[in-house]
Structures are given as C-alpha cells and as structure tokens.
Short mmCIF file of C-alpha atoms and ligand atoms in Angstrom, two decimals:
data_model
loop_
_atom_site.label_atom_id
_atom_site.label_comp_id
_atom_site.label_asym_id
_atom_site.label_seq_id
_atom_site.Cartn_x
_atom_site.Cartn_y
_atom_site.Cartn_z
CA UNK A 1 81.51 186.42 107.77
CA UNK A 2 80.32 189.33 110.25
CA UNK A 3 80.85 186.63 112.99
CA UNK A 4 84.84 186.82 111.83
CA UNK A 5 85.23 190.28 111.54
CA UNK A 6 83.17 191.25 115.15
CA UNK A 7 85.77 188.26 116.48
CA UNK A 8 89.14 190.07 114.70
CA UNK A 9 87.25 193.98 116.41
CA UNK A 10 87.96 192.14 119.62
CA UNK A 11 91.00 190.69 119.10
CA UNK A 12 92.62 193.82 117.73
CA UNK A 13 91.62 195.78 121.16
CA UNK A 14 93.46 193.28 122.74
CA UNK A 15 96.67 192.91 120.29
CA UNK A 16 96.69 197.16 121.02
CA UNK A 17 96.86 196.84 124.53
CA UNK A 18 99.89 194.29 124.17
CA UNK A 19 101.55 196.34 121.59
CA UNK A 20 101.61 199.39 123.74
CA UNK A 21 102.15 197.66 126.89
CA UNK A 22 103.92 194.29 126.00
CA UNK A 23 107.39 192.95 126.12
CA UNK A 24 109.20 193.58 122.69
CA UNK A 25 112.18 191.26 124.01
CA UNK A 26 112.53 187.50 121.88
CA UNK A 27 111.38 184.57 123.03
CA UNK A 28 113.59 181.26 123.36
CA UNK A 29 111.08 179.85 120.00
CA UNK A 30 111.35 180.20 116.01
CA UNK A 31 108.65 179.79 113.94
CA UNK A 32 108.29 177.85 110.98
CA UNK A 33 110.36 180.10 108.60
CA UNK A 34 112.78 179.84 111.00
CA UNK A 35 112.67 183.54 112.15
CA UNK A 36 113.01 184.11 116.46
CA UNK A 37 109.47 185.01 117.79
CA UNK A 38 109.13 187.85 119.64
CA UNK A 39 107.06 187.63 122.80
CA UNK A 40 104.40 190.10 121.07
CA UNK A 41 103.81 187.23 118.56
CA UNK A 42 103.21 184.93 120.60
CA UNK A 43 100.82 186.86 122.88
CA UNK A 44 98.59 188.00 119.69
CA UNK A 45 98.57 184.56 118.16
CA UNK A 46 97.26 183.50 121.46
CA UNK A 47 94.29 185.90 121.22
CA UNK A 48 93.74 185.72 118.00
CA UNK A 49 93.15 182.03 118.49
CA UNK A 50 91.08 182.14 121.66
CA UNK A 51 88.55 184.01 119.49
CA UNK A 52 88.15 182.20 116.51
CA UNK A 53 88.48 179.19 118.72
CA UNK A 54 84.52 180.22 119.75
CA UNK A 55 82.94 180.17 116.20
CA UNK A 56 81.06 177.59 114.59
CA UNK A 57 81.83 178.98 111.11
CA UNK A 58 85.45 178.14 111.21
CA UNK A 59 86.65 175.17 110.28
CA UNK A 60 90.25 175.67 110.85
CA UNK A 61 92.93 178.06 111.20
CA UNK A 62 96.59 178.20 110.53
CA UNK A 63 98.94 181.26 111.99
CA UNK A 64 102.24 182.29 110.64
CA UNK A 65 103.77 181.56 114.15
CA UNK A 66 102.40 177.93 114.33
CA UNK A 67 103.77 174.91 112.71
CA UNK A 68 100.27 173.20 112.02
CA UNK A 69 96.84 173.49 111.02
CA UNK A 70 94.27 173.90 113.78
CA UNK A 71 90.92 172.46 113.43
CA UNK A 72 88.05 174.01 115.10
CA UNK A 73 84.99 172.51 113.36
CA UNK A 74 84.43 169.71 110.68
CA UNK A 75 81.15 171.16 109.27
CA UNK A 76 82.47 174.86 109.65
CA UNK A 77 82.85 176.83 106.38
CA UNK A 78 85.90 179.36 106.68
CA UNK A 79 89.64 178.47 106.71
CA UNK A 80 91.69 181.50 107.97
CA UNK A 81 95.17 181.97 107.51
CA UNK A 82 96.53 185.03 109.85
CA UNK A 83 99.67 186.34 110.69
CA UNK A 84 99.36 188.03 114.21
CA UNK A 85 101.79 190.68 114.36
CA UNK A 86 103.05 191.09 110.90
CA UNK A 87 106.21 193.59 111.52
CA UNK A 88 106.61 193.01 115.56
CA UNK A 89 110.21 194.08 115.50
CA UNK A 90 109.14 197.35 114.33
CA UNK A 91 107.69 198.11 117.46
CA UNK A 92 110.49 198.84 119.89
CA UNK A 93 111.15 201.94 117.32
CA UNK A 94 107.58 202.74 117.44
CA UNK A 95 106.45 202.26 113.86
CA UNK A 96 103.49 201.04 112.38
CA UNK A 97 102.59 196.97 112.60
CA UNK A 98 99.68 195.18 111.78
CA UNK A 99 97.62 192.00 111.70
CA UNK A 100 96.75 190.25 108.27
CA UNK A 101 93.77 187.67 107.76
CA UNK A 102 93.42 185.25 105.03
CA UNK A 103 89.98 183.98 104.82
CA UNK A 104 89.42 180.67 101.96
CA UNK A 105 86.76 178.17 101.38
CA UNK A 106 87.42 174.65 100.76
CA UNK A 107 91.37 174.78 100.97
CA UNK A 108 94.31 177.31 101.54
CA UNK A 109 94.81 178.14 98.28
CA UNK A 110 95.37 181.58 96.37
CA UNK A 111 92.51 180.11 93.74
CA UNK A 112 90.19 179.75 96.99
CA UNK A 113 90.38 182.86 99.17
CA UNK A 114 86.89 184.58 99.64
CA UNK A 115 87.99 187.69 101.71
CA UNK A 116 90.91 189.28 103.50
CA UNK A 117 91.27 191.80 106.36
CA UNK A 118 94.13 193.74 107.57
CA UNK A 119 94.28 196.00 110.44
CA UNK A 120 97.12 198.68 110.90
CA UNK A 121 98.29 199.70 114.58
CA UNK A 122 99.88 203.26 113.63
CA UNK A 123 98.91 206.57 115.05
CA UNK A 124 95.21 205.47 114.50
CA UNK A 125 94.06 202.00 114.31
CA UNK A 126 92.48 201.17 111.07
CA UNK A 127 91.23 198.28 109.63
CA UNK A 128 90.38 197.35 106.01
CA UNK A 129 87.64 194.50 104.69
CA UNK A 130 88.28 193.17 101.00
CA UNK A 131 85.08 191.61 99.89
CA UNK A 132 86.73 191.24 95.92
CA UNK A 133 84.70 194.24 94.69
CA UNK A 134 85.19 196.48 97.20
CA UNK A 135 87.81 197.69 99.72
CA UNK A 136 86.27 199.29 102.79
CA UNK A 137 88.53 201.20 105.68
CA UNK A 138 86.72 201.55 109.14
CA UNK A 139 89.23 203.76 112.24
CA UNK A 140 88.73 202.86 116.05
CA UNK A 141 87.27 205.57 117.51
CA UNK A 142 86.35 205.63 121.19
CA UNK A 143 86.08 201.46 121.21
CA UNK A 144 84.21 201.43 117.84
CA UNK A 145 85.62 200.96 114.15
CA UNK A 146 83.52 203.80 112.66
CA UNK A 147 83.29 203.17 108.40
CA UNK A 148 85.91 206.25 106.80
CA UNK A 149 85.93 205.31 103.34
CA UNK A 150 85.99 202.87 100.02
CA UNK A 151 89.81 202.70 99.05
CA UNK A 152 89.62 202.60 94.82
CA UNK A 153 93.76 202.70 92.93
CA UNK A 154 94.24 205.26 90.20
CA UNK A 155 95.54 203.62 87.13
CA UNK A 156 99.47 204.93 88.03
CA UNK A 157 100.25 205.99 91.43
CA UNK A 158 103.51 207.87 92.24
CA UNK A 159 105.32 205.81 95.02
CA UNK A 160 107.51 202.66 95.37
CA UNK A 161 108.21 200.28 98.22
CA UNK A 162 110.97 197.97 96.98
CA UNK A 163 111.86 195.44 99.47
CA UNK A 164 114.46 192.58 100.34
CA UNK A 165 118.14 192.82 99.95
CA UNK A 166 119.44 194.83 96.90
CA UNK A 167 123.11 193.22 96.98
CA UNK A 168 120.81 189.77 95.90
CA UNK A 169 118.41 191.17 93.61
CA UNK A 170 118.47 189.96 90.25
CA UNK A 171 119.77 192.42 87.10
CA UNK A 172 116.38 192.99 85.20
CA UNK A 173 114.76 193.80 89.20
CA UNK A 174 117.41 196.31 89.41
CA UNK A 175 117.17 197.84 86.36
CA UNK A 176 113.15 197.88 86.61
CA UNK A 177 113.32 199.62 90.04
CA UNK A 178 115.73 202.10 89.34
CA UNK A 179 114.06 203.02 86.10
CA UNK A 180 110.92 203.37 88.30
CA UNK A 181 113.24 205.91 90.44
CA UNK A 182 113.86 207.30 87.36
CA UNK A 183 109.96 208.14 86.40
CA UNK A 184 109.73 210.20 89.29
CA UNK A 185 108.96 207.53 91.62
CA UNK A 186 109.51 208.64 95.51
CA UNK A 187 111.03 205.85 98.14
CA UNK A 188 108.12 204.95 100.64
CA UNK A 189 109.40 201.52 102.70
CA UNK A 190 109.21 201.29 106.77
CA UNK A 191 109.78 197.79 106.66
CA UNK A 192 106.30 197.03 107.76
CA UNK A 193 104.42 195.14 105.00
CA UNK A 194 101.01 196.71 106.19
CA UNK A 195 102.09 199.95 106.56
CA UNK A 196 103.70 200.28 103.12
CA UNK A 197 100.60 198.81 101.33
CA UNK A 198 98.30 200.76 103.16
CA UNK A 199 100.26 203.71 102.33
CA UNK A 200 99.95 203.00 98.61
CA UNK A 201 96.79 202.01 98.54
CA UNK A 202 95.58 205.14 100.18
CA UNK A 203 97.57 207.65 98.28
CA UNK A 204 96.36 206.63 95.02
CA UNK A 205 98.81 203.88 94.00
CA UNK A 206 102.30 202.73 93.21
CA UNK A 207 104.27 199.82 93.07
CA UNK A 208 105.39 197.55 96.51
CA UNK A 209 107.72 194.35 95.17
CA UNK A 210 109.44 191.64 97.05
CA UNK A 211 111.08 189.63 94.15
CA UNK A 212 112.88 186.14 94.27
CA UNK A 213 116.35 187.14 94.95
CA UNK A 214 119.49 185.16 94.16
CA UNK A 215 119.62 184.05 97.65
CA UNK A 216 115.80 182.95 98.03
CA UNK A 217 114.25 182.44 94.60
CA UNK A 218 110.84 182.07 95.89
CA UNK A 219 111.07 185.07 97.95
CA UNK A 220 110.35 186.16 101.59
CA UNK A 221 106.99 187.15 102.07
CA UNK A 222 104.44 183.67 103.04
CA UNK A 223 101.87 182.80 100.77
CA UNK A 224 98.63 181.97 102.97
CA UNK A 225 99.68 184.68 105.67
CA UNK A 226 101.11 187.44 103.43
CA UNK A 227 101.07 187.29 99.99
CA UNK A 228 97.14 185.89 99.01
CA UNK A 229 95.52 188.01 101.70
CA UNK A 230 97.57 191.70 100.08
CA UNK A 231 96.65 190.15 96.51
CA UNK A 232 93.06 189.92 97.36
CA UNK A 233 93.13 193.56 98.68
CA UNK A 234 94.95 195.35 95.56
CA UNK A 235 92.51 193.22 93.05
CA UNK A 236 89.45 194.46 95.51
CA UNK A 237 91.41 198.22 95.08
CA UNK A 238 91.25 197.36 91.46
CA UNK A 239 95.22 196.86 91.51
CA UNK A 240 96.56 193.27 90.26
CA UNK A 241 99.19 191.48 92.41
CA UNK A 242 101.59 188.72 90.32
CA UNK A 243 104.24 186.80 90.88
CA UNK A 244 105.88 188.62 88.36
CA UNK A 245 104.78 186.41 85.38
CA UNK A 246 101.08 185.20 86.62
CA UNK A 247 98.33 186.52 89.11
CA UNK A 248 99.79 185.72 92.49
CA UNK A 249 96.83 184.21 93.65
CA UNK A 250 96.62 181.20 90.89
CA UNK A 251 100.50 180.26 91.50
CA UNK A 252 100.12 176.61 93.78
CA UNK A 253 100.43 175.92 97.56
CA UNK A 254 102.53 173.35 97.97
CA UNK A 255 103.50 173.75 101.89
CA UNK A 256 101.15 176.14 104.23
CA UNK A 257 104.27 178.27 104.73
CA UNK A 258 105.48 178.26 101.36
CA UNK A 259 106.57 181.63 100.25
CA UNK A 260 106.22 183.59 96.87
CA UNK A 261 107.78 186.77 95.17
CA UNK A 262 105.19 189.27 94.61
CA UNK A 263 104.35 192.40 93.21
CA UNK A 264 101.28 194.45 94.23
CA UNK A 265 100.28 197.80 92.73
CA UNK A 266 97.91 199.66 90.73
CA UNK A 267 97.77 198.75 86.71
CA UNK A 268 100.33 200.87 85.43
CA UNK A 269 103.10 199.32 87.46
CA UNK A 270 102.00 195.85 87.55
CA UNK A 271 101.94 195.99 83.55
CA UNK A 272 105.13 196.97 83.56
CA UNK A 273 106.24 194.21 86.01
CA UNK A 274 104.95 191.69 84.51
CA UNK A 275 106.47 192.75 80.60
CA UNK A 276 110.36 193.17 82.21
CA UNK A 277 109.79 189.59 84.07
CA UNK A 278 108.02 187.56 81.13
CA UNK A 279 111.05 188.62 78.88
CA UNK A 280 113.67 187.59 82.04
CA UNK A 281 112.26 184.20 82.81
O1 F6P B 301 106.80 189.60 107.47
C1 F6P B 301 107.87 189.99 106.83
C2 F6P B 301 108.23 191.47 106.81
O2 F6P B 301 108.50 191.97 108.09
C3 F6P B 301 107.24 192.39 106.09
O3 F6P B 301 106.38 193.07 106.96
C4 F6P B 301 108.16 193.37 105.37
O4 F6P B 301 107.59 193.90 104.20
C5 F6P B 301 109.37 192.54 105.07
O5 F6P B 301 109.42 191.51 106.03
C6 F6P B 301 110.62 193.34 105.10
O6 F6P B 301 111.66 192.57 104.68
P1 F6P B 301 113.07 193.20 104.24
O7 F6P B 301 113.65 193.81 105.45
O8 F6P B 301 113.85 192.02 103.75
O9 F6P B 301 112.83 194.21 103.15
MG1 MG B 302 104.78 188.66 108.59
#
C-alpha cells in the first residue's frame, strides 16, 4: 500500500503543475458517461497511469476517463479505480478540484474496497488516506506531504451540500432538504465533489446528497470512481454513506461506470436520510 500512495505523492506534483499551467480548453473526446474531456483530464489520467503502470502490486486499473480496464500485473494484489481530475471545469474559475482513488481487492466492488485516497488542489494541497478506521490528512509543504491531523465526524454537523438539478428532484428529496434548511442548515456546494466533502468532513459534519432524480434514477456521481471511494472515507470519519435505503458500498456493480445516488454525512443526517427514503421507495 505505501508503494501506491508514494506513486499518487508523485503524481499529484505533477497533476499541480498541469492544473496551474495547463490548457483548460475541451478536447475533441467524451468519456464513457458521455461527458467532453477537458485536456486537463486527459493529461492527469496520463500521469496517473504512467505511475501505477511501474508497480508490481497492481493488478489493474480503471480511470473515469477510460473506457476499459487496464491490466498491469496478473499476480498483483490492488485494483484501483481513480478519477484524475474530479471537477476539471472548475478550474478556469479557479476553484478547488481534486483527484479520487479507489483501491479494492479481488474485484471492483463497493463490498471489496480496502482503502481510498483523495487529494484536494485548493489554496493548499492536501491529501487524505482512509484505512477504514482511520482518516488521516497530510498538506504539501515545500515538496513533502507533512501529517496535519486525524479527521473524526461529530454525530450532527451543521452544513449541507445538495447537489444535481432541483427542477428533477423527487418530492420527499425536496421536502427532506428544505426541512434540513429549515434546522439551521447553511448552503456549502462549489460544485466540486472533493471540495464539498472535504469541507464537511473537516468542519465537523453535515449532510452532501446526490439523489436519483426523475431524469437519472440512478444518479450522477460513478460508483468505482466517486461514490465507493467518498463512502469508504465518511465510514473511516465514522459517517455512513447510503444509497438512500442501504450502505452505498453493498449496492452491486453491474458496469465499471455504473453510477449510484448517494448520501454521505455524519450519523445524524444519514439517519434521517435513510427514514424519509425507506418510507418513499
Ligand atoms: O464528477 C462529477 C461532479 O463534477 C462532482 O464533482 C460534483 O459534485 C457534481 O459533478 C456536480 O454536479 P451538479 O452540477 O449536477 O450538482
Ligand atoms: Mg468526477
């Protein structure tokens, strides 16, 4: 495992350089899900590969901007599912991106994930290591990701990212979110996936959804890439992610880009999530 993260150290340098010097135009590609790559993507995905391309521990990868499984080594033991540049349009405003690693045994399942990583580019370049007890958060300083703290939820937190497109949300979502509003919950959403659960996860706690809508019922936000890695994290925070009725990380893989609503959050919230959804199935 230290073999991984020393290889993602090097490839975030890089993926720093390209993000403050790089092209934020498109590209003439899509990826899977169909959305238009942005050169940044690409470039990352390329480094990000090179590097894991050099270990004998991994015995494949899969990247939310490729259509296929790579395979690096039969008798390695890691599978790691990574999405590069998670947010890349965000960075011709200049706000926060990041990189998030999936890292499973055996298959690319939810069931099967061993540890996940994510690493936010923001004013400071941090990067947190889920080991499903703890949550640790190192900052590059001077070349070196220096250890800052273990990240721990409170039971209730006091923000709320609520993401995809309100004019499709279902009744019960709306009603749950606004009565969140209503609590005394404050708006915290840049758009950024990273950002947004870093945010709560580092100010105590709170509530970040992306539901099944009525125009995508399973969501926006990819399973091996997105969802799994985030749901490791919060349950390593001692949060809970679900998929509004189950823990997110035992609903089935069907397609390596298959998507998933989710909820991730500390207790309080998630409770409540998962009580309006089980009576709205
Ligand atoms: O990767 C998808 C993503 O960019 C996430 O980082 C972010 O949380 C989400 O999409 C935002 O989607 P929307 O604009 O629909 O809320
Ligand atoms: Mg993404």
């Amino acid at each position: 495992m230290n073999e991984i993260i020393e290889a993602i150290k090097i490839a975030t340098l890089e993926i720093q350089e390209i993000i403050i010097t790089g092209d934020t135009g498109k590209s003439d590609n899509q990826n899977s899900t169909g959305d238009t790559q942005l050169k940044l993507d690409i470039a990352s995905d390329i480094v990000i590969e090179r590097e894991f391309k050099k270990l004998s521990c991994i015995k494949e990868i899969v990247s939310e901007e490729q259509d296929d499984i790579v395979k690096i080594n039969e008798n390695g033991k890691y599978l790691i599912a990574y999405d590069p540049l998670d947010g890349s349009s965000l960075v011709d405003v200049n706000l926060s991106v990041g990189s998030i690693y999936g890292i499973y045994e055996n298959d690319f399942t939810g069931a099967n994930i061993v540890a996940s990583i994510y690493v936010v580019f923001g004013p400071r370049v941090e990067m947190v290591i889920a080991d499903g007890k703890t949550l640790k958060m190192y900052r590059l300083q001077k070349g070196e990701f220096v250890y800052i703290q273990d990240i721990k939820l409170e039971e209730k937190g006091k923000l709320q990212a609520p993401g995809s497109t309100q004019q499709c949300w279902y009744p019960h979502h709306k009603t749950m979110i606004d009565a969140f509003f209503a609590d005394g919950y404050r708006l915290r959403y840049s758009g950024g996936m990273v950002p947004d659960l870093h945010q709560i996860l580092l100010k105590g706690g709170g509530l970040f959804s992306y539901p099944g809508t009525s125009d995508k019922p399973k969501g926006k936000l990819r399973q091996l890439f997105e969802v799994f890695p985030f749901a490791f994290t919060y349950k390593s925070a001692g949060g809970q992610a679900t998929d509004g009725i189950n823990d997110v990380l035992e609903v089935p893989t069907t397609h390596i880009h298959d998507t998933s609503p989710c909820f991730f959050g500390s207790n309080y919230e998630i409770n409540i999530v998962k009580e309006v959804y089980s009576k709205n199935v």
